[in-house]
mmCIF file of C-alpha atoms and ligand atoms in Angstrom:
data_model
loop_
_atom_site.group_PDB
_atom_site.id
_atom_site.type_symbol
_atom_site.label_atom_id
_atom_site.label_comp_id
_atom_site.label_asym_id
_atom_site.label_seq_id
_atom_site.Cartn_x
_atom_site.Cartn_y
_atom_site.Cartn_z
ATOM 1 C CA UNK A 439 37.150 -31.151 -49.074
ATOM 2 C CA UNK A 440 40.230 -29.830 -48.538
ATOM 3 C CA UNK A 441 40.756 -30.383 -44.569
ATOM 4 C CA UNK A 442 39.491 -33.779 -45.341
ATOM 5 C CA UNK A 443 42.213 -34.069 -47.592
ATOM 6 C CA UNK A 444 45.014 -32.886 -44.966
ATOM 7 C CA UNK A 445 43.345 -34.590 -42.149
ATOM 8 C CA UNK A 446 44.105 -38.084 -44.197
ATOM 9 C CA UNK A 447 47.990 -36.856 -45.242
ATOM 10 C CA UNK A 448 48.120 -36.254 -41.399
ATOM 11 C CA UNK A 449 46.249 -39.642 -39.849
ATOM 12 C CA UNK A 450 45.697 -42.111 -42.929
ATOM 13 C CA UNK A 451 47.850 -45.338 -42.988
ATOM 14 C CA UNK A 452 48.373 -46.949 -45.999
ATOM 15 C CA UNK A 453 48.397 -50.199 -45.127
ATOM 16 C CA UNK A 454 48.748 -51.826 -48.503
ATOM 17 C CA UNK A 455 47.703 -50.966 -52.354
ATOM 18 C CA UNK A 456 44.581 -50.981 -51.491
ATOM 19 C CA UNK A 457 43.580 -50.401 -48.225
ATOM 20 C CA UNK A 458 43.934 -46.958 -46.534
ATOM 21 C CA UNK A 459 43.231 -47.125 -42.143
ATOM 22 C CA UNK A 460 41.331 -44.090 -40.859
ATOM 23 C CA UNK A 461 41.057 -45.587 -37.414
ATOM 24 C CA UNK A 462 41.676 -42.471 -35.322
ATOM 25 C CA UNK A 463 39.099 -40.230 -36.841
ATOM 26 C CA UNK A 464 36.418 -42.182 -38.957
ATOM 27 C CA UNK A 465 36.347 -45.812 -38.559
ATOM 28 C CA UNK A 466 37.558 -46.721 -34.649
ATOM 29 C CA UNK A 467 38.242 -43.515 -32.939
ATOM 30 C CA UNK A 468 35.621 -40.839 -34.234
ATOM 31 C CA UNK A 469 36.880 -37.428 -34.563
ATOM 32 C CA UNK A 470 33.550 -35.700 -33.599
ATOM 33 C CA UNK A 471 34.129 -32.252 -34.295
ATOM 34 C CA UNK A 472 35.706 -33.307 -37.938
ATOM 35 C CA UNK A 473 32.703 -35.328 -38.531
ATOM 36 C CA UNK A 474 30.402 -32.524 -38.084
ATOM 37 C CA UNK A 475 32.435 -30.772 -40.238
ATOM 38 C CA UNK A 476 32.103 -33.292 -43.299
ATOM 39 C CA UNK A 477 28.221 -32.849 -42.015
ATOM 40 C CA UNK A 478 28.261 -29.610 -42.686
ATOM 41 C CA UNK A 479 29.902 -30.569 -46.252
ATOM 42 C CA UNK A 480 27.029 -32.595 -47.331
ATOM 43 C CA UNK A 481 24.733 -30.562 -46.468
ATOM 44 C CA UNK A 482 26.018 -28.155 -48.612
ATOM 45 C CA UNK A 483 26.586 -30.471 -51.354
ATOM 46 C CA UNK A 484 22.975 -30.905 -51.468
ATOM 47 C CA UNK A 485 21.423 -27.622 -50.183
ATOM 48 C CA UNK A 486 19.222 -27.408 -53.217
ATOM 49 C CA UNK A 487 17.971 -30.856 -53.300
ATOM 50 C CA UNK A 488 15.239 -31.089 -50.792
ATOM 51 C CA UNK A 489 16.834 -34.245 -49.601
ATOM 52 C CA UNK A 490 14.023 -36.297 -46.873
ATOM 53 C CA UNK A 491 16.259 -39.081 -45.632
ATOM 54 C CA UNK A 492 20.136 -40.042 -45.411
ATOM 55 C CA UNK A 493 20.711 -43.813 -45.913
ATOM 56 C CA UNK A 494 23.959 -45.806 -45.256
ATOM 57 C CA UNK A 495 25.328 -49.321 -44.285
ATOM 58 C CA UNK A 496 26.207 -49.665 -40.696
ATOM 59 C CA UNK A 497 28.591 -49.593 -38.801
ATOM 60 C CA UNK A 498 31.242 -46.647 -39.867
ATOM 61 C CA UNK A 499 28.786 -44.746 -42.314
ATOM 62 C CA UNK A 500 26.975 -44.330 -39.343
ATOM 63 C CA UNK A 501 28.746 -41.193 -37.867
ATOM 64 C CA UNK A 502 29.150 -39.290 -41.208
ATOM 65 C CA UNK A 503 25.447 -40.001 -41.981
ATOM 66 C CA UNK A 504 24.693 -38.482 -38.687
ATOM 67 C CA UNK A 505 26.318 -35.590 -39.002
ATOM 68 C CA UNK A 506 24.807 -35.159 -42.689
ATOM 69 C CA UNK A 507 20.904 -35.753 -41.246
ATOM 70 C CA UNK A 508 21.827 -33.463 -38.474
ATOM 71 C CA UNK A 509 22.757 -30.674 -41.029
ATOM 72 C CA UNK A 510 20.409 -31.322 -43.415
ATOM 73 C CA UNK A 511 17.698 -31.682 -40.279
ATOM 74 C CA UNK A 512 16.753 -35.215 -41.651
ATOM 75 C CA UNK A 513 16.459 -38.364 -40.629
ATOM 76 C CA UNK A 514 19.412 -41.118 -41.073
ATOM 77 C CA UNK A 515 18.365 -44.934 -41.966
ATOM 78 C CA UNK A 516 21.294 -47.488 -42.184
ATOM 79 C CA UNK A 517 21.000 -50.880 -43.509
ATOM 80 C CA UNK A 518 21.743 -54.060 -41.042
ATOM 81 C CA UNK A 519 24.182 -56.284 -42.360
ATOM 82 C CA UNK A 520 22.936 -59.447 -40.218
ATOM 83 C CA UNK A 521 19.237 -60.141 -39.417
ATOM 84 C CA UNK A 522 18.360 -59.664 -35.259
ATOM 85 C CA UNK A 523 15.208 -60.174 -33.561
ATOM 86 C CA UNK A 524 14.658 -56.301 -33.794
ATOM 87 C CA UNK A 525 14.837 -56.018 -37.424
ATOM 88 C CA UNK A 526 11.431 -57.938 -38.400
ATOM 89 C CA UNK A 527 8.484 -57.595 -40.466
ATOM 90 C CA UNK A 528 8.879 -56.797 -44.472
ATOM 91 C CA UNK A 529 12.544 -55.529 -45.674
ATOM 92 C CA UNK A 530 14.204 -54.008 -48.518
ATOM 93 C CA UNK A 531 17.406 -56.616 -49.318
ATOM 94 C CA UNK A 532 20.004 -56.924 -51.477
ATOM 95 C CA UNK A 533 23.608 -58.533 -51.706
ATOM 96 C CA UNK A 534 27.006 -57.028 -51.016
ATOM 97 C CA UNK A 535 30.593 -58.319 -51.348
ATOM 98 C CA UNK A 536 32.872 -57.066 -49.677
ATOM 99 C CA UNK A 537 36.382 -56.821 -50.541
ATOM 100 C CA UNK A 538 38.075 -56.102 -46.923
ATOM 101 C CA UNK A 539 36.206 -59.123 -45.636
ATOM 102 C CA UNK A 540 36.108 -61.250 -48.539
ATOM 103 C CA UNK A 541 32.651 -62.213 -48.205
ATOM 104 C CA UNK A 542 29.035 -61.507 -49.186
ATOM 105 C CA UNK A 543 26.671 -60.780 -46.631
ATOM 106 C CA UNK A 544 22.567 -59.509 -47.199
ATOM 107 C CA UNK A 545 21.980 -55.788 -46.239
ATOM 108 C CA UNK A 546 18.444 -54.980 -44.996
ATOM 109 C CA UNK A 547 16.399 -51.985 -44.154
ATOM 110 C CA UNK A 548 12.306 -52.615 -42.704
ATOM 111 C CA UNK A 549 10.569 -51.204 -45.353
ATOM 112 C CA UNK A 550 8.602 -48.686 -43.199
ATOM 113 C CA UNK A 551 11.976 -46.798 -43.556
ATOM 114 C CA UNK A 552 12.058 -45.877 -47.038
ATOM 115 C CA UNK A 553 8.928 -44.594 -49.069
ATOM 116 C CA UNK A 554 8.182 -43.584 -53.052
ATOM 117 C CA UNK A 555 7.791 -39.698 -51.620
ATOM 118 C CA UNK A 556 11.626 -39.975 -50.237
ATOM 119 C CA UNK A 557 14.848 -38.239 -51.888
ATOM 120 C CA UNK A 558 17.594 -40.174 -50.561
ATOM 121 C CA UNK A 559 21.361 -39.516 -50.589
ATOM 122 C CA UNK A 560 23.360 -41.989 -49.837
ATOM 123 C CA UNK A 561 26.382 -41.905 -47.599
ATOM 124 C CA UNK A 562 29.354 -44.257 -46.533
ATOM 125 C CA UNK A 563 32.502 -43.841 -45.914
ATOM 126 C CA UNK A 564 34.736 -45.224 -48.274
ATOM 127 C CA UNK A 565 34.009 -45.605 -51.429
ATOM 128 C CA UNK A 566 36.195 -48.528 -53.418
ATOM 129 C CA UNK A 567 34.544 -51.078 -56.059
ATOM 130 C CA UNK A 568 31.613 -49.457 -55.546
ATOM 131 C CA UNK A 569 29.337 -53.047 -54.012
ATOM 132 C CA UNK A 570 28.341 -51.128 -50.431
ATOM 133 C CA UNK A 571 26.906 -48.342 -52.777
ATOM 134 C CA UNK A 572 25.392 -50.786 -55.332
ATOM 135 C CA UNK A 573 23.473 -52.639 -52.678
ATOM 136 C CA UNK A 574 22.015 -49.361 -51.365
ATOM 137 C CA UNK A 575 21.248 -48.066 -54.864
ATOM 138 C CA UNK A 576 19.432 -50.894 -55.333
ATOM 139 C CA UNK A 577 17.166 -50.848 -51.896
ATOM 140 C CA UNK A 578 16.557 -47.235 -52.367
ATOM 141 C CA UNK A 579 15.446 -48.125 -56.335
ATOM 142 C CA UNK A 580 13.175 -51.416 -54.833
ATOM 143 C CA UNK A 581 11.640 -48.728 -52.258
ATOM 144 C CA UNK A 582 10.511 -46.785 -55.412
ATOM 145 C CA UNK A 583 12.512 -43.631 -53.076
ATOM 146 C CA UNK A 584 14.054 -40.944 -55.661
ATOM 147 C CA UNK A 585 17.959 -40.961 -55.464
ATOM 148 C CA UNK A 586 19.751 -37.796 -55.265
ATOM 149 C CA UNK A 587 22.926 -38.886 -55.314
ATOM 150 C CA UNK A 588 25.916 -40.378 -53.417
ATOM 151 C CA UNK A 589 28.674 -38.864 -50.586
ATOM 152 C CA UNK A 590 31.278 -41.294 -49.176
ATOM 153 C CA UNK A 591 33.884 -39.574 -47.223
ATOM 154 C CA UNK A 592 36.736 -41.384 -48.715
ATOM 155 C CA UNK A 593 36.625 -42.335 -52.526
ATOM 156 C CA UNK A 594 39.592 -44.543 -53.691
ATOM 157 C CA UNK A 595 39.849 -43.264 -57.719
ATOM 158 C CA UNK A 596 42.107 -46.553 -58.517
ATOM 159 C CA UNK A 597 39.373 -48.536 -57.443
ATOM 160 C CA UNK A 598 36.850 -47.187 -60.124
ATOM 161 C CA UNK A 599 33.748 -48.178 -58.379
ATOM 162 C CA UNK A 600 33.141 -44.477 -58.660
ATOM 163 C CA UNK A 601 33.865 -43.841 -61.966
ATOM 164 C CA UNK A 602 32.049 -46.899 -63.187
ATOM 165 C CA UNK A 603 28.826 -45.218 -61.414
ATOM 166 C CA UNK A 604 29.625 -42.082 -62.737
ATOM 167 C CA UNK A 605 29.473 -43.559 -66.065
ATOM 168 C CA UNK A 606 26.413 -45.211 -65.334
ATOM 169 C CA UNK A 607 24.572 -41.316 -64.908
ATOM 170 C CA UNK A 608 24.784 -41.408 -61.020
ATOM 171 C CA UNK A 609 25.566 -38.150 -59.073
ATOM 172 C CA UNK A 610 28.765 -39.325 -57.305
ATOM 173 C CA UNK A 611 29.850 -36.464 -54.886
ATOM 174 C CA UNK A 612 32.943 -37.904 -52.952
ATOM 175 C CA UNK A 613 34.361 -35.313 -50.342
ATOM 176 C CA UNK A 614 38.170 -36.669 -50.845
ATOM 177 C CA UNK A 615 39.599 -38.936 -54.380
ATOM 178 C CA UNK A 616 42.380 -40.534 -53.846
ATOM 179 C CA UNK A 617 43.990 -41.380 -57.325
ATOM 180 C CA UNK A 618 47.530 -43.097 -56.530
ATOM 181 C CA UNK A 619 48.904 -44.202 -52.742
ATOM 182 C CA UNK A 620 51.363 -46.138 -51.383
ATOM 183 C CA UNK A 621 53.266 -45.919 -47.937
ATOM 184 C CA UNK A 622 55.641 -43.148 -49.498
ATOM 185 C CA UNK A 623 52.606 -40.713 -50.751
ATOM 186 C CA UNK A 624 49.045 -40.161 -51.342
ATOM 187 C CA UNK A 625 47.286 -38.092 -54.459
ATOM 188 C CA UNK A 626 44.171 -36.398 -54.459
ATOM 189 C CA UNK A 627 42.298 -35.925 -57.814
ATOM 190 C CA UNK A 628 41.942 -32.267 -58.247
ATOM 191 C CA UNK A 629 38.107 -31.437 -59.022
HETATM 192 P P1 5GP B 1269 33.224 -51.079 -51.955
HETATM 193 O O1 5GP B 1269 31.925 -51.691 -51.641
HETATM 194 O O2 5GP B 1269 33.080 -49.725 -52.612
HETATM 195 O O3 5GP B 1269 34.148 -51.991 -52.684
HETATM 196 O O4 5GP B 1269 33.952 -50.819 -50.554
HETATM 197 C C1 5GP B 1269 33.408 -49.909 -49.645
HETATM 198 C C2 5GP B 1269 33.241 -50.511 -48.271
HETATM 199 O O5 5GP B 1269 34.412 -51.264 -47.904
HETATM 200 C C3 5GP B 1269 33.084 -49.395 -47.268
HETATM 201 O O6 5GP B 1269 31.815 -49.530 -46.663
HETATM 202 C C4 5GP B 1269 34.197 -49.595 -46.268
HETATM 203 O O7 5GP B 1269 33.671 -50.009 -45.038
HETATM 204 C C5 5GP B 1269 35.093 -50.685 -46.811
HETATM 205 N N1 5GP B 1269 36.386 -50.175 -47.324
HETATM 206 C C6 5GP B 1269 36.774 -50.176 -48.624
HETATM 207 N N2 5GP B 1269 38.026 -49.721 -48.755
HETATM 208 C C7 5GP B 1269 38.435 -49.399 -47.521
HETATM 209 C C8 5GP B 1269 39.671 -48.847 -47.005
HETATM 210 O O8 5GP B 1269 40.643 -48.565 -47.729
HETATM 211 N N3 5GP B 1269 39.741 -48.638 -45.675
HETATM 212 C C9 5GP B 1269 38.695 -48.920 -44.840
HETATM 213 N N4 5GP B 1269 38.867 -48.663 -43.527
HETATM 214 N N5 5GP B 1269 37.527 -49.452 -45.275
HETATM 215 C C10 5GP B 1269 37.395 -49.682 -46.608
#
């Protein structure tokens, strides 16, 4: 997505090798327009797809998936990443590490969420080492849900959690690859 693409030469920070701040339009402030414009994106992506439900990982997948269910004119499910006393009865779980916080934490989502007659994409927004979408690959496969494929907003390429999926037959549909940055330049991988 080519605005996405000038919209991170613009407002990205590279803050070191590996991590890239979006803060003032995707992961603290939200650009709302913009984000209906990726919406619009991945709705697009997957126009021919019949797709019945958007699933993410809270808390900045959140807005993109949004804007995708809005588009799409489905509904958006995002996985907990702590237990609370209104998530109860039976869940879908599984285990992510994560690299920014150096820890592993259980994602959940109530089973009532996610059924055998869904086709799920799922959406985040950055996409590194590829755990966040692992652990949501895996709910949607224990929820017996048909998996369309995968949109993250952001995919770092020098990461190769994309490519690795890629590999392993998944549709991987990133709107922006980043192949090489550091604080003196970004590259996109053409597609
Ligand atoms: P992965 O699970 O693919 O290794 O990492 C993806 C998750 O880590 C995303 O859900 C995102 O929240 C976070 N993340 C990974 N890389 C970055 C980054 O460069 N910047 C920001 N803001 N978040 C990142």
């Amino acid at each position: 997505m080519k605005a996405l693409e000038e919209k991170i030469l613009k407002d990205g920070v590279v803050l070191n090798e590996d991590i890239l701040k979006v803060g003032s339009f995707l992961n603290q402030q939200l650009d709302t327009e913009f984000i209906m414009e990726m919406g619009k994106e991945i709705s697009r992506i997957y126009s021919n797809d019949n797709v019945t439900k958007i699933l993410t990982i809270e808390t900045s997948g959140i807005p993109i998936a949004f804007s995708a269910g809005v588009e799409i004119g489905c509904p958006v499910v995002f996985a907990k990443k702590s237990k609370s006393t209104n998530v109860s009865g039976n869940l879908y779980t599984s285990s992510v590490y994560s690299f920014t916080h150096n820890e592993t934490y259980q994602i959940m989502v109530p089973c009532e969420f996610l059924s055998k007659d869904d086709r799920v994409v799922i959406v985040d927004d950055f996409l590194a080492n590829g755990k966040a979408l692992n652990g949501l690959i895996d709910i949607v496969n224990k929820s017996g849900a048909k998996l369309i494929g995968c949109t993250c907003a952001i995919e770092k390429g020098f990461q190769k959690g994309g490519d690795t999926l890629r590999e392993q037959g998944y549709r991987i549909e990133s709107l922006a690859v980043i192949d090489e940055m550091d604080s003196t330049h970004i590259t996109f991988r053409c597609n």
